JSON list of C-alpha atoms in Angstrom, two decimals:
[
{"chain": "A", "resi": 1, "resn": "MET", "atom": "CA", "xyz": [0.05, 0.29, -0.11]},
{"chain": "A", "resi": 2, "resn": "LYS", "atom": "CA", "xyz": [1.65, 3.20, -1.08]},
{"chain": "A", "resi": 3, "resn": "GLN", "atom": "CA", "xyz": [0.63, 6.47, 1.23]},
{"chain": "A", "resi": 4, "resn": "ASP", "atom": "CA", "xyz": [0.83, 9.99, 0.11]},
{"chain": "A", "resi": 5, "resn": "ILE", "atom": "CA", "xyz": [3.53, 12.07, 1.65]},
{"chain": "A", "resi": 6, "resn": "ASP", "atom": "CA", "xyz": [3.96, 15.38, 2.00]},
{"chain": "A", "resi": 7, "resn": "TYR", "atom": "CA", "xyz": [7.91, 15.76, 1.12]},
{"chain": "A", "resi": 8, "resn": "PHE", "atom": "CA", "xyz": [7.69, 19.65, 2.05]},
{"chain": "A", "resi": 9, "resn": "LYS", "atom": "CA", "xyz": [6.26, 19.32, 5.36]},
{"chain": "A", "resi": 10, "resn": "GLY", "atom": "CA", "xyz": [3.10, 21.66, 4.18]},
{"chain": "A", "resi": 11, "resn": "MET", "atom": "CA", "xyz": [5.49, 24.64, 2.59]},
{"chain": "A", "resi": 12, "resn": "SER", "atom": "CA", "xyz": [4.10, 25.59, -0.75]},
{"chain": "A", "resi": 13, "resn": "THR", "atom": "CA", "xyz": [5.84, 26.38, -3.78]},
{"chain": "A", "resi": 14, "resn": "GLU", "atom": "CA", "xyz": [4.78, 30.33, -3.03]},
{"chain": "A", "resi": 15, "resn": "ASP", "atom": "CA", "xyz": [6.47, 29.23, 0.32]},
{"chain": "A", "resi": 16, "resn": "LEU", "atom": "CA", "xyz": [9.85, 28.31, -0.98]},
{"chain": "A", "resi": 17, "resn": "HIS", "atom": "CA", "xyz": [9.98, 31.01, -3.60]},
{"chain": "A", "resi": 18, "resn": "GLN", "atom": "CA", "xyz": [9.73, 33.60, -1.02]},
{"chain": "A", "resi": 19, "resn": "ARG", "atom": "CA", "xyz": [12.09, 32.20, 1.33]},
{"chain": "A", "resi": 20, "resn": "PHE", "atom": "CA", "xyz": [14.56, 31.93, -1.73]},
{"chain": "A", "resi": 21, "resn": "LEU", "atom": "CA", "xyz": [13.86, 35.85, -1.84]},
{"chain": "A", "resi": 22, "resn": "GLN", "atom": "CA", "xyz": [14.48, 36.50, 1.62]},
{"chain": "A", "resi": 23, "resn": "LYS", "atom": "CA", "xyz": [17.42, 34.90, 1.48]},
{"chain": "A", "resi": 24, "resn": "LEU", "atom": "CA", "xyz": [18.29, 36.57, -1.91]},
{"chain": "A", "resi": 25, "resn": "TYR", "atom": "CA", "xyz": [17.18, 40.22, -0.55]},
{"chain": "A", "resi": 26, "resn": "SER", "atom": "CA", "xyz": [19.49, 39.50, 2.56]},
{"chain": "A", "resi": 27, "resn": "LYS", "atom": "CA", "xyz": [22.48, 41.13, 0.73]},
{"chain": "A", "resi": 28, "resn": "THR", "atom": "CA", "xyz": [21.81, 44.16, -1.12]},
{"chain": "A", "resi": 29, "resn": "GLU", "atom": "CA", "xyz": [25.31, 45.85, -0.73]},
{"chain": "A", "resi": 30, "resn": "PHE", "atom": "CA", "xyz": [28.53, 44.85, -2.21]},
{"chain": "A", "resi": 31, "resn": "ILE", "atom": "CA", "xyz": [32.21, 46.21, -1.23]},
{"chain": "A", "resi": 32, "resn": "GLN", "atom": "CA", "xyz": [34.82, 45.65, -3.29]},
{"chain": "A", "resi": 33, "resn": "TYR", "atom": "CA", "xyz": [38.37, 46.29, -1.82]},
{"chain": "A", "resi": 34, "resn": "ASN", "atom": "CA", "xyz": [40.72, 46.69, -4.84]},
{"chain": "A", "resi": 35, "resn": "ASP", "atom": "CA", "xyz": [44.08, 48.16, -5.93]},
{"chain": "A", "resi": 36, "resn": "PRO", "atom": "CA", "xyz": [43.10, 51.27, -8.11]},
{"chain": "A", "resi": 37, "resn": "ASP", "atom": "CA", "xyz": [44.42, 49.47, -11.35]},
{"chain": "A", "resi": 38, "resn": "ASP", "atom": "CA", "xyz": [42.94, 46.15, -10.85]},
{"chain": "A", "resi": 39, "resn": "PHE", "atom": "CA", "xyz": [39.46, 45.59, -12.87]},
{"chain": "A", "resi": 40, "resn": "PHE", "atom": "CA", "xyz": [36.64, 44.68, -10.97]},
{"chain": "A", "resi": 41, "resn": "ASP", "atom": "CA", "xyz": [33.41, 43.14, -12.65]},
{"chain": "A", "resi": 42, "resn": "PRO", "atom": "CA", "xyz": [30.58, 43.27, -9.93]},
{"chain": "A", "resi": 43, "resn": "GLU", "atom": "CA", "xyz": [28.26, 41.03, -11.54]},
{"chain": "A", "resi": 44, "resn": "GLN", "atom": "CA", "xyz": [31.04, 38.33, -10.20]},
{"chain": "A", "resi": 45, "resn": "GLU", "atom": "CA", "xyz": [30.41, 38.99, -6.70]},
{"chain": "A", "resi": 46, "resn": "TYR", "atom": "CA", "xyz": [26.45, 39.35, -6.81]},
{"chain": "A", "resi": 47, "resn": "GLY", "atom": "CA", "xyz": [26.46, 36.42, -9.24]},
{"chain": "A", "resi": 48, "resn": "ASN", "atom": "CA", "xyz": [28.37, 34.32, -6.50]},
{"chain": "A", "resi": 49, "resn": "HIS", "atom": "CA", "xyz": [25.34, 35.35, -4.06]},
{"chain": "A", "resi": 50, "resn": "ILE", "atom": "CA", "xyz": [22.93, 34.51, -6.42]},
{"chain": "A", "resi": 51, "resn": "THR", "atom": "CA", "xyz": [24.23, 31.15, -7.02]},
{"chain": "A", "resi": 52, "resn": "GLN", "atom": "CA", "xyz": [24.93, 30.26, -3.47]},
{"chain": "A", "resi": 53, "resn": "CYS", "atom": "CA", "xyz": [20.90, 31.29, -2.57]},
{"chain": "A", "resi": 54, "resn": "ILE", "atom": "CA", "xyz": [20.08, 28.80, -5.45]},
{"chain": "A", "resi": 55, "resn": "ALA", "atom": "CA", "xyz": [22.36, 26.26, -4.00]},
{"chain": "A", "resi": 56, "resn": "GLU", "atom": "CA", "xyz": [21.22, 26.69, -0.64]},
{"chain": "A", "resi": 57, "resn": "GLU", "atom": "CA", "xyz": [17.29, 26.77, -1.85]},
{"chain": "A", "resi": 58, "resn": "ARG", "atom": "CA", "xyz": [18.22, 23.44, -3.61]},
{"chain": "A", "resi": 59, "resn": "ASP", "atom": "CA", "xyz": [19.82, 21.88, -0.65]},
{"chain": "A", "resi": 60, "resn": "PHE", "atom": "CA", "xyz": [17.15, 23.13, 1.77]},
{"chain": "A", "resi": 61, "resn": "ILE", "atom": "CA", "xyz": [14.08, 21.27, -0.34]},
{"chain": "A", "resi": 62, "resn": "ARG", "atom": "CA", "xyz": [16.54, 18.09, -0.34]},
{"chain": "A", "resi": 63, "resn": "GLU", "atom": "CA", "xyz": [16.78, 18.35, 3.23]},
{"chain": "A", "resi": 64, "resn": "LEU", "atom": "CA", "xyz": [12.56, 18.41, 3.48]},
{"chain": "A", "resi": 65, "resn": "ILE", "atom": "CA", "xyz": [12.55, 15.22, 0.88]},
{"chain": "A", "resi": 66, "resn": "ARG", "atom": "CA", "xyz": [15.05, 13.32, 3.08]},
{"chain": "A", "resi": 67, "resn": "SER", "atom": "CA", "xyz": [13.54, 14.05, 6.25]},
{"chain": "A", "resi": 68, "resn": "SER", "atom": "CA", "xyz": [9.76, 13.73, 5.26]},
{"chain": "A", "resi": 69, "resn": "SER", "atom": "CA", "xyz": [10.61, 10.48, 3.50]},
{"chain": "A", "resi": 70, "resn": "ALA", "atom": "CA", "xyz": [12.26, 9.21, 6.96]},
{"chain": "A", "resi": 71, "resn": "GLU", "atom": "CA", "xyz": [9.55, 10.20, 9.20]},
{"chain": "A", "resi": 72, "resn": "ALA", "atom": "CA", "xyz": [7.18, 8.08, 7.09]},
{"chain": "A", "resi": 73, "resn": "GLY", "atom": "CA", "xyz": [9.95, 5.04, 6.97]},
{"chain": "A", "resi": 74, "resn": "ILE", "atom": "CA", "xyz": [10.44, 5.27, 3.29]},
{"chain": "A", "resi": 75, "resn": "VAL", "atom": "CA", "xyz": [14.13, 5.32, 1.97]},
{"chain": "A", "resi": 76, "resn": "LEU", "atom": "CA", "xyz": [14.53, 6.87, -1.48]},
{"chain": "A", "resi": 77, "resn": "ALA", "atom": "CA", "xyz": [16.66, 6.15, -3.89]},
{"chain": "A", "resi": 78, "resn": "ASP", "atom": "CA", "xyz": [19.20, 9.50, -4.67]},
{"chain": "A", "resi": 79, "resn": "GLU", "atom": "CA", "xyz": [18.04, 9.47, -8.32]},
{"chain": "A", "resi": 80, "resn": "ARG", "atom": "CA", "xyz": [14.47, 9.96, -6.71]},
{"chain": "A", "resi": 81, "resn": "VAL", "atom": "CA", "xyz": [15.03, 12.64, -4.13]},
{"chain": "A", "resi": 82, "resn": "GLU", "atom": "CA", "xyz": [16.91, 14.44, -6.98]},
{"chain": "A", "resi": 83, "resn": "GLU", "atom": "CA", "xyz": [14.00, 14.17, -9.00]},
{"chain": "A", "resi": 84, "resn": "LEU", "atom": "CA", "xyz": [11.88, 15.63, -6.82]},
{"chain": "A", "resi": 85, "resn": "VAL", "atom": "CA", "xyz": [14.00, 18.26, -6.13]},
{"chain": "A", "resi": 86, "resn": "GLN", "atom": "CA", "xyz": [14.47, 19.14, -9.70]},
{"chain": "A", "resi": 87, "resn": "GLN", "atom": "CA", "xyz": [10.56, 19.50, -9.95]},
{"chain": "A", "resi": 88, "resn": "LYS", "atom": "CA", "xyz": [10.15, 21.67, -7.01]},
{"chain": "A", "resi": 89, "resn": "SER", "atom": "CA", "xyz": [13.12, 23.92, -8.10]},
{"chain": "A", "resi": 90, "resn": "GLU", "atom": "CA", "xyz": [11.48, 24.04, -11.90]},
{"chain": "A", "resi": 91, "resn": "GLU", "atom": "CA", "xyz": [8.12, 25.27, -9.99]},
{"chain": "A", "resi": 92, "resn": "ILE", "atom": "CA", "xyz": [10.02, 27.62, -8.22]},
{"chain": "A", "resi": 93, "resn": "ASN", "atom": "CA", "xyz": [11.66, 29.35, -11.04]},
{"chain": "A", "resi": 94, "resn": "GLN", "atom": "CA", "xyz": [8.34, 29.50, -12.74]},
{"chain": "A", "resi": 95, "resn": "LEU", "atom": "CA", "xyz": [7.51, 31.93, -9.72]},
{"chain": "A", "resi": 96, "resn": "THR", "atom": "CA", "xyz": [10.70, 33.61, -9.61]},
{"chain": "A", "resi": 97, "resn": "GLY", "atom": "CA", "xyz": [10.36, 35.17, -13.32]},
{"chain": "A", "resi": 98, "resn": "SER", "atom": "CA", "xyz": [12.26, 38.42, -13.49]},
{"chain": "A", "resi": 99, "resn": "SER", "atom": "CA", "xyz": [13.00, 38.31, -9.87]},
{"chain": "A", "resi": 100, "resn": "ILE", "atom": "CA", "xyz": [16.82, 37.65, -9.89]},
{"chain": "A", "resi": 101, "resn": "GLU", "atom": "CA", "xyz": [16.57, 40.67, -12.41]},
{"chain": "A", "resi": 102, "resn": "ASP", "atom": "CA", "xyz": [14.84, 43.04, -9.87]},
{"chain": "A", "resi": 103, "resn": "TYR", "atom": "CA", "xyz": [17.36, 41.87, -7.20]},
{"chain": "A", "resi": 104, "resn": "ILE", "atom": "CA", "xyz": [20.33, 42.77, -9.80]},
{"chain": "A", "resi": 105, "resn": "GLU", "atom": "CA", "xyz": [18.84, 45.90, -10.30]},
{"chain": "A", "resi": 106, "resn": "LYS", "atom": "CA", "xyz": [18.62, 46.75, -6.61]},
{"chain": "A", "resi": 107, "resn": "THR", "atom": "CA", "xyz": [22.28, 46.17, -5.67]},
{"chain": "A", "resi": 108, "resn": "SER", "atom": "CA", "xyz": [24.92, 48.40, -5.08]},
{"chain": "A", "resi": 109, "resn": "VAL", "atom": "CA", "xyz": [28.69, 47.91, -5.34]},
{"chain": "A", "resi": 110, "resn": "THR", "atom": "CA", "xyz": [30.78, 50.25, -3.83]},
{"chain": "A", "resi": 111, "resn": "TYR", "atom": "CA", "xyz": [34.54, 50.14, -4.46]},
{"chain": "A", "resi": 112, "resn": "ILE", "atom": "CA", "xyz": [36.79, 51.19, -1.13]},
{"chain": "A", "resi": 113, "resn": "ASP", "atom": "CA", "xyz": [40.51, 51.80, -1.92]},
{"chain": "A", "resi": 114, "resn": "PRO", "atom": "CA", "xyz": [42.47, 50.33, 1.15]},
{"chain": "A", "resi": 115, "resn": "VAL", "atom": "CA", "xyz": [45.55, 52.03, 0.49]},
{"chain": "A", "resi": 116, "resn": "MET", "atom": "CA", "xyz": [45.15, 55.78, -0.78]},
{"chain": "A", "resi": 117, "resn": "GLU", "atom": "CA", "xyz": [47.29, 56.05, -4.00]},
{"chain": "A", "resi": 118, "resn": "CYS", "atom": "CA", "xyz": [50.94, 56.71, -3.86]},
{"chain": "A", "resi": 119, "resn": "GLU", "atom": "CA", "xyz": [50.49, 57.23, 0.11]},
{"chain": "A", "resi": 120, "resn": "GLN", "atom": "CA", "xyz": [53.11, 54.11, 0.84]},
{"chain": "A", "resi": 121, "resn": "LYS", "atom": "CA", "xyz": [55.06, 53.72, 4.32]},
{"chain": "A", "resi": 122, "resn": "PHE", "atom": "CA", "xyz": [58.50, 54.19, 2.79]},
{"chain": "A", "resi": 123, "resn": "PRO", "atom": "CA", "xyz": [59.86, 57.30, 0.67]},
{"chain": "A", "resi": 124, "resn": "LEU", "atom": "CA", "xyz": [61.31, 54.91, -2.25]},
{"chain": "A", "resi": 125, "resn": "GLN", "atom": "CA", "xyz": [57.79, 53.44, -2.73]},
{"chain": "A", "resi": 126, "resn": "ARG", "atom": "CA", "xyz": [56.04, 56.81, -2.70]},
{"chain": "A", "resi": 127, "resn": "TRP", "atom": "CA", "xyz": [58.51, 58.00, -5.41]},
{"chain": "A", "resi": 128, "resn": "LEU", "atom": "CA", "xyz": [58.09, 55.30, -7.30]},
{"chain": "A", "resi": 129, "resn": "CYS", "atom": "CA", "xyz": [54.50, 55.05, -7.55]},
{"chain": "A", "resi": 130, "resn": "ARG", "atom": "CA", "xyz": [54.63, 58.55, -8.35]},
{"chain": "A", "resi": 131, "resn": "PHE", "atom": "CA", "xyz": [56.97, 57.71, -11.07]},
{"chain": "A", "resi": 132, "resn": "TRP", "atom": "CA", "xyz": [54.75, 55.43, -12.37]},
{"chain": "A", "resi": 133, "resn": "LYS", "atom": "CA", "xyz": [51.59, 57.51, -12.43]},
{"chain": "A", "resi": 134, "resn": "PHE", "atom": "CA", "xyz": [53.63, 60.05, -14.35]},
{"chain": "A", "resi": 135, "resn": "ILE", "atom": "CA", "xyz": [54.80, 57.52, -16.95]},
{"chain": "A", "resi": 136, "resn": "LYS", "atom": "CA", "xyz": [50.75, 56.11, -17.23]},
{"chain": "A", "resi": 137, "resn": "SER", "atom": "CA", "xyz": [49.91, 59.49, -17.91]},
{"chain": "A", "resi": 138, "resn": "LEU", "atom": "CA", "xyz": [52.49, 60.19, -20.66]},
{"chain": "A", "resi": 139, "resn": "PHE", "atom": "CA", "xyz": [50.96, 56.96, -22.59]},
{"chain": "A", "resi": 140, "resn": "SER", "atom": "CA", "xyz": [47.00, 57.86, -21.50]},
{"chain": "A", "resi": 141, "resn": "ARG", "atom": "CA", "xyz": [47.09, 61.23, -23.38]}
]
């Protein structure tokens, strides 16, 4: 006799979607400490955050499924668990729509230079820094 199991412990797809959005919006400001000559792609930072949130949500769903089936005394094969996780993730993605694009538009990246340019501790370093800036300015005109 096969019994119906609520693998998601009463959490609807909308509940899981809201949980994902709450985790996603938990971080909307990114701070980058960089060298003035380094290039930084802010998409890298919030892209990592988005990827991490998606992975955490999938892990949460996976754990819900495993704990629900264990409570019911049923052992699910890993393939079946992953199939259920994929199915629920697709349902959440349908709700997500443009939520990720909206999130990206609301994020901000602040660049902070940890050492003021040419303000190094030793005079020779300061001189070399200023000399390098002068050389760069000759070629940037």
